[in-house]
CSV table of N, CA and C in Angstrom, one decimal:
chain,number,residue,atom,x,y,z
B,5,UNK,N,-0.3,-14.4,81.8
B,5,UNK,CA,-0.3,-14.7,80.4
B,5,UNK,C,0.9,-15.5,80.1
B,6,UNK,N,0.4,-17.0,79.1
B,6,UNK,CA,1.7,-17.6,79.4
B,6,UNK,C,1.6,-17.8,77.6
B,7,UNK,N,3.0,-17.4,77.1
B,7,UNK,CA,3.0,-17.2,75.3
B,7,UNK,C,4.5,-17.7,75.1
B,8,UNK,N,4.4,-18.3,74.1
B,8,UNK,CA,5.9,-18.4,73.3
B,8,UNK,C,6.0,-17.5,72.0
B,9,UNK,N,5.1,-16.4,71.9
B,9,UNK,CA,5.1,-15.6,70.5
B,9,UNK,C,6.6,-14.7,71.0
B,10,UNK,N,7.0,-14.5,69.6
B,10,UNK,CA,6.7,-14.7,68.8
B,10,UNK,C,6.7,-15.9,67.7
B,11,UNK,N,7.2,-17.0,68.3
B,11,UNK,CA,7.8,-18.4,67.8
B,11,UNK,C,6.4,-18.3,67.3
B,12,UNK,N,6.7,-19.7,66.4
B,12,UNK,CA,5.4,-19.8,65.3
B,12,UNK,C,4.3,-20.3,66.0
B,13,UNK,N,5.2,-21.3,67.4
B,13,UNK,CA,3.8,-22.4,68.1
B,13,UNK,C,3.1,-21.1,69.5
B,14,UNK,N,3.7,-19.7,69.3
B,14,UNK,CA,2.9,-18.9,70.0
B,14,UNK,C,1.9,-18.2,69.7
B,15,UNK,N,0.9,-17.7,70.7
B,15,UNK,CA,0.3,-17.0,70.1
B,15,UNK,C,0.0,-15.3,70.9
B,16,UNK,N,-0.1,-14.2,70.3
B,16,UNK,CA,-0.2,-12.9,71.2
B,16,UNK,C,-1.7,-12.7,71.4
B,17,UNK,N,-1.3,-12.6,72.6
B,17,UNK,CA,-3.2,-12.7,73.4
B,17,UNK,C,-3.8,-10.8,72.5
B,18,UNK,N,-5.3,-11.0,72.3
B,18,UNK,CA,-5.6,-10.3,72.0
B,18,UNK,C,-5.9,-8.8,73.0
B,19,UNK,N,-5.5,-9.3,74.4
B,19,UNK,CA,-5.7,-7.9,75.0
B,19,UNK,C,-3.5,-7.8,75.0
B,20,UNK,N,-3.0,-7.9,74.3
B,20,UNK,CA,-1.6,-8.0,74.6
B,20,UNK,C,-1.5,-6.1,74.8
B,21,UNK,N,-2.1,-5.2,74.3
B,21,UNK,CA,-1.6,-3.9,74.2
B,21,UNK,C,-2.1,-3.7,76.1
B,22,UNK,N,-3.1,-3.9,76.6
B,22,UNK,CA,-3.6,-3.8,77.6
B,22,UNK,C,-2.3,-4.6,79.0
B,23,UNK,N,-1.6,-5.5,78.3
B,23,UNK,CA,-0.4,-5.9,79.6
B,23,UNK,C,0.4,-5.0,80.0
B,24,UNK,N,0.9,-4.4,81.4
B,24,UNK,CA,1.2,-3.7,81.3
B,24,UNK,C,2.5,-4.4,82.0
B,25,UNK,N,3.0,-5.2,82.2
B,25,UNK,CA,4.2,-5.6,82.1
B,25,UNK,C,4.6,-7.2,81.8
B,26,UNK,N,5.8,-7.6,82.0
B,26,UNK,CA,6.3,-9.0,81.6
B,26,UNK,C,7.3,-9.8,82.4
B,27,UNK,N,7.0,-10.5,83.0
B,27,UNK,CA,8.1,-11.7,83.6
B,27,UNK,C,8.5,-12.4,82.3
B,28,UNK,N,9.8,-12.3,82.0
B,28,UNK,CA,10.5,-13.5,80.8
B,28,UNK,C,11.0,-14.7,81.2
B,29,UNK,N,10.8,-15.9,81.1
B,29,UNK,CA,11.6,-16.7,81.5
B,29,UNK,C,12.3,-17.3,80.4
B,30,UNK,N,13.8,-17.1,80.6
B,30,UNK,CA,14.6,-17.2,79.1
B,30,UNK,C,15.6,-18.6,79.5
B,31,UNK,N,15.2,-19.6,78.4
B,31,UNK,CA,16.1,-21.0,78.8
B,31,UNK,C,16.8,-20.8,77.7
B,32,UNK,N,18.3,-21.7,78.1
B,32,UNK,CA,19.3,-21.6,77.6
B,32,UNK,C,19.2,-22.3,76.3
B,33,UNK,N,19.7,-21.4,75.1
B,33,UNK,CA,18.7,-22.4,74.0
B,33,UNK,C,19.4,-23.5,73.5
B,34,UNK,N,20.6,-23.7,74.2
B,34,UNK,CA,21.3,-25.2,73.9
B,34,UNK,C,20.7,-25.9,74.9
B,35,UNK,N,19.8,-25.8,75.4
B,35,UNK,CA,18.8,-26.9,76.2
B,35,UNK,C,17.2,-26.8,75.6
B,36,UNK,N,17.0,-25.1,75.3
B,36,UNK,CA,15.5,-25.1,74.5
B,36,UNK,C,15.1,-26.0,73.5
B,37,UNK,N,15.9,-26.0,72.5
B,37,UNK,CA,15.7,-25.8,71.4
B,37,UNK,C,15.6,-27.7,71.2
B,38,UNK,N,16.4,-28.5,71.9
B,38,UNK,CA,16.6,-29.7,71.6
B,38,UNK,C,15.0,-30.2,73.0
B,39,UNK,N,14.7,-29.2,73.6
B,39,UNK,CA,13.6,-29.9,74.4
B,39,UNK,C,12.5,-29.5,73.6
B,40,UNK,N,12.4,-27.9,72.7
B,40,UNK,CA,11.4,-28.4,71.7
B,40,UNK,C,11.0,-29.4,71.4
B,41,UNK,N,12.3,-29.6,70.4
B,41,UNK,CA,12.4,-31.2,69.9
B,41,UNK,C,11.7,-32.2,70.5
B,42,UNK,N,12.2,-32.8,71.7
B,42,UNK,CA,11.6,-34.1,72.3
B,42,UNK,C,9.6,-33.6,72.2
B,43,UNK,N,9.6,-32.5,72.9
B,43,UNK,CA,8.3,-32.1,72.9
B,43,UNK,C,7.2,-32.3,71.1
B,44,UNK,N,8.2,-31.9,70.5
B,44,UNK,CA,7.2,-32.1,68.8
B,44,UNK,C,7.1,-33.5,68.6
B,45,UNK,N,8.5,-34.2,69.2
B,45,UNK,CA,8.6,-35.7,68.9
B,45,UNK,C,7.7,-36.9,69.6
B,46,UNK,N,7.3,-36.3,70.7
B,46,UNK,CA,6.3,-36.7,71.4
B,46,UNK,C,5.0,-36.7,71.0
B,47,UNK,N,4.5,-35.4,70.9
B,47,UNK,CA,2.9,-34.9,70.0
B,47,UNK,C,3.4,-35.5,68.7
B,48,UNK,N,4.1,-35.8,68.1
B,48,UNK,CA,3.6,-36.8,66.6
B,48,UNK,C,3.7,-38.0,66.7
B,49,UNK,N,4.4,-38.5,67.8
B,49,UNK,CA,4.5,-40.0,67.7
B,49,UNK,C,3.7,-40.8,69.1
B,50,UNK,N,2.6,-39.6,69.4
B,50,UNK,CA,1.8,-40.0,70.8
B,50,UNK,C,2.5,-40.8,71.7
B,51,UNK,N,3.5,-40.1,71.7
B,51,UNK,CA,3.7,-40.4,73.2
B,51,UNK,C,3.7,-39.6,75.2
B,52,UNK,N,3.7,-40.3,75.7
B,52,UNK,CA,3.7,-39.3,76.7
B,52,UNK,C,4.5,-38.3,77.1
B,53,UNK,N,4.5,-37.0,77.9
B,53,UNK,CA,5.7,-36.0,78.0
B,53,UNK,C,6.6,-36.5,78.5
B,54,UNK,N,7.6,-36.8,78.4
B,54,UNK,CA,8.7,-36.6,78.5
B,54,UNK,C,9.7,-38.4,78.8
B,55,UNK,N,9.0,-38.8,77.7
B,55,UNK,CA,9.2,-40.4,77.7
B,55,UNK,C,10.5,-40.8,76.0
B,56,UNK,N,10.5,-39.7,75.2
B,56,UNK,CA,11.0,-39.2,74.3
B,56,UNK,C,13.0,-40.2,74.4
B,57,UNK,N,13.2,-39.8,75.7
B,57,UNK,CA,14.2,-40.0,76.1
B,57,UNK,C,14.6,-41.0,76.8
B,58,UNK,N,14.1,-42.1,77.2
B,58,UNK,CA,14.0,-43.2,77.9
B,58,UNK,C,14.7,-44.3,76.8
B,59,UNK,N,15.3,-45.2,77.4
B,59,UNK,CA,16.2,-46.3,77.0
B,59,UNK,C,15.1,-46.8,75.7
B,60,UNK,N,14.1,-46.9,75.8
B,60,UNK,CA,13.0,-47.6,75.4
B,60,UNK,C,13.3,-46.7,73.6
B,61,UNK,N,12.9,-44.9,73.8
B,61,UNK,CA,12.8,-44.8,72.9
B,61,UNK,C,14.3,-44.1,72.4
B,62,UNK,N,15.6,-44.2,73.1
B,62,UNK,CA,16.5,-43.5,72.5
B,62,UNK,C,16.7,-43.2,71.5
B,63,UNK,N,16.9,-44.7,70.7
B,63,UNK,CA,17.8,-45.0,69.4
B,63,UNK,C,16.8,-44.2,68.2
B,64,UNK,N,15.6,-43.9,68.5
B,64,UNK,CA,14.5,-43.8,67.1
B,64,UNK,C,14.2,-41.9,67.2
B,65,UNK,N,14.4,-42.1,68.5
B,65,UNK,CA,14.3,-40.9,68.8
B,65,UNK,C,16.2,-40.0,68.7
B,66,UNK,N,17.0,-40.5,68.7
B,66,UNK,CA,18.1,-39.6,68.6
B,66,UNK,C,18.3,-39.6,66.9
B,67,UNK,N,17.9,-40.2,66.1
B,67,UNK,CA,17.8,-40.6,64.5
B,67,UNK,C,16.8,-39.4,64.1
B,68,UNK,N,16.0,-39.6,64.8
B,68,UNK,CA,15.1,-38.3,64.5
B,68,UNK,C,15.6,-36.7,65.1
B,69,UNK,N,15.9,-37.0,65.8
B,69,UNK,CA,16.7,-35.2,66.2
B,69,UNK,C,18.3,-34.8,65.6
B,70,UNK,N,18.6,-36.1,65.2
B,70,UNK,CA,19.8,-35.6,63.9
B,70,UNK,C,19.1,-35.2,62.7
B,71,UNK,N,17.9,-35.3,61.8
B,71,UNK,CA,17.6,-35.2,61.1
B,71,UNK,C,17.0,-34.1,61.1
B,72,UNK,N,15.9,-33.5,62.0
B,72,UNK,CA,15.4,-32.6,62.7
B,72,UNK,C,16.0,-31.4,62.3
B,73,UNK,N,17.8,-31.3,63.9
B,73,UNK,CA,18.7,-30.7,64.0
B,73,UNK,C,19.2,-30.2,62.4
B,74,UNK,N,19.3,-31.3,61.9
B,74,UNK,CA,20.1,-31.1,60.2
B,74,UNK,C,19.4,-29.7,59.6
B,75,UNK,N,17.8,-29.9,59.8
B,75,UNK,CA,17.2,-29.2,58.6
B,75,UNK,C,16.4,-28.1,59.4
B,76,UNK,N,16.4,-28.0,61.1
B,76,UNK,CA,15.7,-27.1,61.3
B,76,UNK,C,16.4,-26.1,62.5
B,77,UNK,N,17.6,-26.4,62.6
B,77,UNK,CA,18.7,-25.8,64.1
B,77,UNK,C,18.4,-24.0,63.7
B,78,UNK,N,19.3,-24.2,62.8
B,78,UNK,CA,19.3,-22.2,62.0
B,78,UNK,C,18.0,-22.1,62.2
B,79,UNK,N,16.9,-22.4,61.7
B,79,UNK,CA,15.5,-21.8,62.2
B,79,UNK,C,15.3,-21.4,63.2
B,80,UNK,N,15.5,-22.2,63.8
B,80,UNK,CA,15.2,-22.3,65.7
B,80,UNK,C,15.8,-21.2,66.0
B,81,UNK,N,17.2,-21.2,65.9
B,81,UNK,CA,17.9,-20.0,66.5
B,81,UNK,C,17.5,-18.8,66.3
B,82,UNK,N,17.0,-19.0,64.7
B,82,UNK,CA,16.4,-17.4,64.7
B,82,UNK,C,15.1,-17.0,65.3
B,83,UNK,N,14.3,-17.9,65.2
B,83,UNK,CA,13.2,-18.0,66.2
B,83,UNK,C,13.5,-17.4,67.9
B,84,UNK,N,14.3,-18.1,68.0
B,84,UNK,CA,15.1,-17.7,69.9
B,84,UNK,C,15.3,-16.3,69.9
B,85,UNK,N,15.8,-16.3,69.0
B,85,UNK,CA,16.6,-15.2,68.6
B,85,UNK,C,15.2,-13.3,68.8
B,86,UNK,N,14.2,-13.8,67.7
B,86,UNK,CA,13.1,-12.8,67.0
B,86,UNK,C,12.4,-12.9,68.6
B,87,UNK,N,12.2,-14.3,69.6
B,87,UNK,CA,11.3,-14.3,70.8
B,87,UNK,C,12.1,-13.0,71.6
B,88,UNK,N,13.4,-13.4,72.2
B,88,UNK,CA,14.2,-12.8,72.6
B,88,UNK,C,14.6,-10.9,72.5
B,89,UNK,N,14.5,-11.1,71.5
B,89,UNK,CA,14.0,-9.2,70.8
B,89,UNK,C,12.8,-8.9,71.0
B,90,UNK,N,11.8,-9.6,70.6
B,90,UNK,CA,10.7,-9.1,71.1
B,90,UNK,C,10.2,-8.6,72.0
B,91,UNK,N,10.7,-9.6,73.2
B,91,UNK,CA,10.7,-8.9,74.6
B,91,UNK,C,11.1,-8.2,75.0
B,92,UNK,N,12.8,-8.3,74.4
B,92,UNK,CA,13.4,-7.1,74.9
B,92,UNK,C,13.0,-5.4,74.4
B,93,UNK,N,12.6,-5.5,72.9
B,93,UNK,CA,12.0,-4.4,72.6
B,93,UNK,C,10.1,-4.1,73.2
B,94,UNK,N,9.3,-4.8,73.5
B,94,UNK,CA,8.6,-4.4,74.5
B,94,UNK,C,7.8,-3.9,75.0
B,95,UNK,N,9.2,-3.5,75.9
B,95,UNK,CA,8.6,-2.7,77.3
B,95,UNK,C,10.1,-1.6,76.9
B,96,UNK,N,10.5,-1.7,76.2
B,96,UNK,CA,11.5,-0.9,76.3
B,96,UNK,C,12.0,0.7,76.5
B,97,UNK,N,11.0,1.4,77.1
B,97,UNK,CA,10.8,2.5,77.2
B,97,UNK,C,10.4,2.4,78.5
B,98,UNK,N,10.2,1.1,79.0
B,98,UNK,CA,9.8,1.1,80.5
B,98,UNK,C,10.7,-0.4,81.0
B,99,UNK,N,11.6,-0.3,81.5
B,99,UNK,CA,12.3,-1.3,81.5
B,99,UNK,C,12.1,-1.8,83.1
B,100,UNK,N,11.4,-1.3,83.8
B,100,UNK,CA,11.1,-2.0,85.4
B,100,UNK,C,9.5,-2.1,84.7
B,101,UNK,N,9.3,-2.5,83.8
B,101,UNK,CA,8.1,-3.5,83.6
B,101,UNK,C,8.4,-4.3,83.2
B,102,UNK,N,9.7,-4.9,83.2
B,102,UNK,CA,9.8,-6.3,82.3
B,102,UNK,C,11.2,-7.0,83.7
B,103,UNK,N,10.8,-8.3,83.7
B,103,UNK,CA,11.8,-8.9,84.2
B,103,UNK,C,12.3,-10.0,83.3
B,104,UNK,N,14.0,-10.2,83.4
B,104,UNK,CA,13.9,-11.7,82.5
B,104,UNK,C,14.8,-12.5,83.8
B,105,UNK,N,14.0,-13.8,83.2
B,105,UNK,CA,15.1,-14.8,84.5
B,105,UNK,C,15.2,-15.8,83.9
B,106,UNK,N,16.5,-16.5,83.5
B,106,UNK,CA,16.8,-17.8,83.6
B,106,UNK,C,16.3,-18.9,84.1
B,107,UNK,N,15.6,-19.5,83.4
B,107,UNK,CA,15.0,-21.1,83.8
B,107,UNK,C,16.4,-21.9,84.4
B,108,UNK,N,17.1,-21.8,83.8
B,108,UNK,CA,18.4,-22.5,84.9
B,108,UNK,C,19.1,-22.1,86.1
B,109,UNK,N,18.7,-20.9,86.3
B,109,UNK,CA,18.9,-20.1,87.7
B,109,UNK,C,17.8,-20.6,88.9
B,110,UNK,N,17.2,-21.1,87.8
B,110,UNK,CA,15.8,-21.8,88.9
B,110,UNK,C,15.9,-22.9,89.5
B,111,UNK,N,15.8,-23.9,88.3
B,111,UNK,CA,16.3,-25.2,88.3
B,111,UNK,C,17.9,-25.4,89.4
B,112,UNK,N,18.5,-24.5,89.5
B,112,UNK,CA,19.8,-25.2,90.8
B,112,UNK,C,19.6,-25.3,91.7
């Protein structure tokens, strides 16, 4: 089961009471939160994944994640923030049902 709930763009599978545990993978959200970004910036301006960042589209695209950043950063965090609880609260009564691992422990 692969979810970003509780963030808004998640959703909780309807057998979610029936899981009986969870692998977390938790990215560092000064890397998440700006790859959201590219990712929303892409789905509205059709482009392909991960092209957001290329010489081609820097300048339109860094204009846009200042503006983004300006008005949506504090959201985000709390968002990271309510995902992050949620997991952690859980399984919490069962805590070898739940693993969390860093996406950047991966990535080295």
């Amino acid at each position: 089961l692969r979810t970003y709930f509780p963030h808004t763009t998640g959703k909780l599978s309807v057998y979610d009471d029936s899981v009986p545990r969870a692998f977390v993978l938790l990215r560092n959200p000064l890397r998440a939160i700006p790859a959201y970004f590219d990712a929303v910036y892409e789905m509205r301006n059709h482009l392909p994944a991960g092209t957001s960042s290329t010489k081609q589209h820097a300048k339109s695209t860094h204009d846009a994640w200042v503006q983004w950043r300006d008005g949506q950063l504090r959201s985000q965090i709390l968002l990271y923030r309510r995902f992050v609880s949620f997991w952690m609260e859980k399984f919490e009564e069962r805590d070898e049902e739940r693993i969390f691992v860093s996406y950047e422990s991966l990535m080295m």
